[in-house]
Coordinates of C-alpha atoms in Angstrom, one line a residue:
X221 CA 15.3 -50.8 0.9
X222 CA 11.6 -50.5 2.4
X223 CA 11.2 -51.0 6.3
X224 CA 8.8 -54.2 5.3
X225 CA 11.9 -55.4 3.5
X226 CA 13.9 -54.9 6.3
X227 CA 12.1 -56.6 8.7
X228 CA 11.7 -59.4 6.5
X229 CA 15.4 -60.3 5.9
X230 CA 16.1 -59.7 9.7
X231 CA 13.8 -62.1 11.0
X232 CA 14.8 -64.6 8.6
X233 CA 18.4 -63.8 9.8
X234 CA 16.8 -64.1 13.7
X235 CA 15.0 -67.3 12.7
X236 CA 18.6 -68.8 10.7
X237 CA 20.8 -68.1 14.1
X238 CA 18.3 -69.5 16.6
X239 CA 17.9 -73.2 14.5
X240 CA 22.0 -73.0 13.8
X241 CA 22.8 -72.7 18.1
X242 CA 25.0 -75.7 17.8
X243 CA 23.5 -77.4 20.6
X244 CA 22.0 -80.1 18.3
X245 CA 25.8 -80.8 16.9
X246 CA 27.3 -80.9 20.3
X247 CA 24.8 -82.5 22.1
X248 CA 25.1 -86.3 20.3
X249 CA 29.1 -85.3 20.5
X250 CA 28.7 -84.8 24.7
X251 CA 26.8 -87.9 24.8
X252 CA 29.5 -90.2 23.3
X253 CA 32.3 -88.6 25.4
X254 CA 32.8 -90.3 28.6
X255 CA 34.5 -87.1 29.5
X256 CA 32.3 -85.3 32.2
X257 CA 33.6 -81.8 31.2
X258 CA 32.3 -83.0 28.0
X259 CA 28.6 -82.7 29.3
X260 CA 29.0 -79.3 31.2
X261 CA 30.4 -78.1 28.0
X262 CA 26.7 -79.5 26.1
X263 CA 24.9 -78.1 29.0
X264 CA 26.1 -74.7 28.4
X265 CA 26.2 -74.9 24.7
X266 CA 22.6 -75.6 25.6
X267 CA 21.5 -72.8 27.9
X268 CA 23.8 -70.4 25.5
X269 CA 21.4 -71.4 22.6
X270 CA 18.7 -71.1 24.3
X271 CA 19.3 -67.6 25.6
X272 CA 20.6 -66.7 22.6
X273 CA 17.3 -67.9 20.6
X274 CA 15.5 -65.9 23.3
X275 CA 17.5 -62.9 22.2
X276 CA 16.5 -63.5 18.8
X277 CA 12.5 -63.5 18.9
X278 CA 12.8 -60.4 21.2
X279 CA 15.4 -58.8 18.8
X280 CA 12.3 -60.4 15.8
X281 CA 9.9 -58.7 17.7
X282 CA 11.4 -55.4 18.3
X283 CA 12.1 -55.1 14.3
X284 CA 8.5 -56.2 14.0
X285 CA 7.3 -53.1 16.6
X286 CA 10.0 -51.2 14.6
X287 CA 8.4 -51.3 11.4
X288 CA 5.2 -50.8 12.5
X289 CA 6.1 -47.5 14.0
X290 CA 7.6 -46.5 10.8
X291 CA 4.6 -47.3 8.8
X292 CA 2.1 -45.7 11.3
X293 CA 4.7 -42.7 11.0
X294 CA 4.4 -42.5 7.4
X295 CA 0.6 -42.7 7.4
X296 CA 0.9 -39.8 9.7
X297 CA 3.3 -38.1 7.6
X298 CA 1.1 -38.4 4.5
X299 CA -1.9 -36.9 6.4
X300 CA 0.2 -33.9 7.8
X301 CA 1.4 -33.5 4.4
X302 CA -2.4 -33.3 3.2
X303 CA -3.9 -31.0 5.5
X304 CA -0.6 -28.5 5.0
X305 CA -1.6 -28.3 1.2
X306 CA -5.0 -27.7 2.3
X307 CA -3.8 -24.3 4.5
X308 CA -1.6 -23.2 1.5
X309 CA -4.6 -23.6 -0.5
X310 CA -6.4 -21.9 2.3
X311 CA -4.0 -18.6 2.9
X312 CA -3.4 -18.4 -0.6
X313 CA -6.7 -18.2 -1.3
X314 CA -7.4 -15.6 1.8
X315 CA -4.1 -13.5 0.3
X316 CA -6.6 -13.3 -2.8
X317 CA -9.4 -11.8 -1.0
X318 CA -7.0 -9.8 0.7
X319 CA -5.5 -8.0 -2.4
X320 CA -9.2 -7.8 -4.1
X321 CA -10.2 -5.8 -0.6
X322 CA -6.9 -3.8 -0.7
X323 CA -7.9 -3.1 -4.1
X324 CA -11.4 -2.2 -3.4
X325 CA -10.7 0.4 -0.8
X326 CA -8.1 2.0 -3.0
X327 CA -10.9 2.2 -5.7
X328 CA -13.4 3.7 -2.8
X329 CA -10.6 6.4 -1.4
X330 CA -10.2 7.2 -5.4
X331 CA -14.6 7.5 -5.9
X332 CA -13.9 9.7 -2.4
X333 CA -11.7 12.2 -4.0
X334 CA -13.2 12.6 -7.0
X335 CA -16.5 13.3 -5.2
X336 CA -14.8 15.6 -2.7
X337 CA -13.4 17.9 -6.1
X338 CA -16.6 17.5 -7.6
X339 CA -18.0 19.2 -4.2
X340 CA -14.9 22.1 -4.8
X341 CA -16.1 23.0 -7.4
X342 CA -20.0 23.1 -7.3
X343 CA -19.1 24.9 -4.4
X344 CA -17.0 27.0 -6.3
X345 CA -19.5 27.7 -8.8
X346 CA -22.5 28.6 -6.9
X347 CA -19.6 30.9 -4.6
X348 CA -19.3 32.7 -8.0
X349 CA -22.8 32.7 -8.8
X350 CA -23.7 34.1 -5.3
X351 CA -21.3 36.8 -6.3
X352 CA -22.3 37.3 -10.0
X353 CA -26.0 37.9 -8.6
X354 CA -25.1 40.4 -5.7
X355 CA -23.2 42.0 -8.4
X356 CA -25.9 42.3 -10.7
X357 CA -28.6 43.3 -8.5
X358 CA -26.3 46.2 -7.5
X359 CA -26.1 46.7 -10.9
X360 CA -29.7 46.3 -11.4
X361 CA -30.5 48.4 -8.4
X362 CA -27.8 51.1 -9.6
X363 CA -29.1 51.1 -13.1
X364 CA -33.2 51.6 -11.6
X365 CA -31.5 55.0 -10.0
X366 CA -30.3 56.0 -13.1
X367 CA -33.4 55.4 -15.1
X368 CA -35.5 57.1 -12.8
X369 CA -33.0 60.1 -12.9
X370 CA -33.0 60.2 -16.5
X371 CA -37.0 60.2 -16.4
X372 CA -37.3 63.2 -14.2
X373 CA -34.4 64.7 -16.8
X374 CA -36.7 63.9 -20.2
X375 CA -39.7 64.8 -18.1
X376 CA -37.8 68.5 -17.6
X377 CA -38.0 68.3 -21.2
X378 CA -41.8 69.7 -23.5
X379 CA -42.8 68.5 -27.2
X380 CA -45.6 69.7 -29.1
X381 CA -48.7 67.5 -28.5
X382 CA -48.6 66.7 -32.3
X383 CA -45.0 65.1 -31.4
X384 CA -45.7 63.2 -29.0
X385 CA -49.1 61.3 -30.3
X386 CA -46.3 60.4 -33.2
X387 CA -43.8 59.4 -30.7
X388 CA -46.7 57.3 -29.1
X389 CA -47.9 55.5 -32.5
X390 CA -44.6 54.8 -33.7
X391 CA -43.4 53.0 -30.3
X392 CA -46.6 50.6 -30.8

């Protein structure tokens, strides 16, 4: 049952006991008794009702306050209830741009590595390269020593002049 509902069969109920406070039955009853108790009885059938009818607007009105509390409560409820979807909505959505940022700097430390091998091995390379070309301008060094020794050795060495003008034409 609703709180309007409520209130609504209660303050009938307050209205039904404050017109049924049986002073109107006793009162015509006092008047035709000659008995004087008769009349104290009517007088405080009559203040009885009367506090009693008292009781009942202020019990009336405290169901009325009642309900109204209740409603406001519900309206408050209702709007609590709206602005707590709204932070769900909210942190989810901020979980989302959490995990797209998680995932973007596991993406970045990946790109890092990667570059940081790359780097190995051009490093490595020129390293080898630095190496290959000492090596071969020892080599090239080493084999200018040997040329020239073998020059002075065929220079040791006399052909005919008839030879050598063949030697000569045949190397053109």
């Amino acid at each position: 049952m609703s709180a309007k509902r409520v209130t609504e069969v209660r303050s009938r109920s307050v209205a039904l006991s404050g017109k049924a406070d049986g002073s109107d039955a006793l009162e015509p009853l006092a008047r035709f008794t000659s008995n004087p108790a008769g009349a104290v009885v009517a007088g405080e059938v009559r203040s009885l009702a009367q506090r009693s009818k008292a009781a009942a607007a202020r019990t009336e009105q405290l169901i009325r306050q009642s309900v109204e509390e209740v409603a406001s409560g519900e309206r408050v409820t209702a709007r609590a209830s709206g602005e707590l979807g709204q932070i769900v909505a909210a942190v989810t959505q901020a979980s989302g741009v959490m995990g797209e940022a998680t995932r973007g700097a596991r993406e970045q430390g990946e790109a890092v590595a990667r570059i940081g091998a790359a780097m190995d091995r051009l490093e490595a390379a020129a390293g080898g390269s630095a190496s290959g070309a000492e090596a071969s301008a020892a080599a090239a060094e080493e084999l200018s020593g040997q040329a020239a020794e073998l020059a002075a050795l065929v220079a040791t060495f006399r052909l005919p002049e008839e030879t050598r003008v063949r030697s000569a034409d045949a190397a053109a």
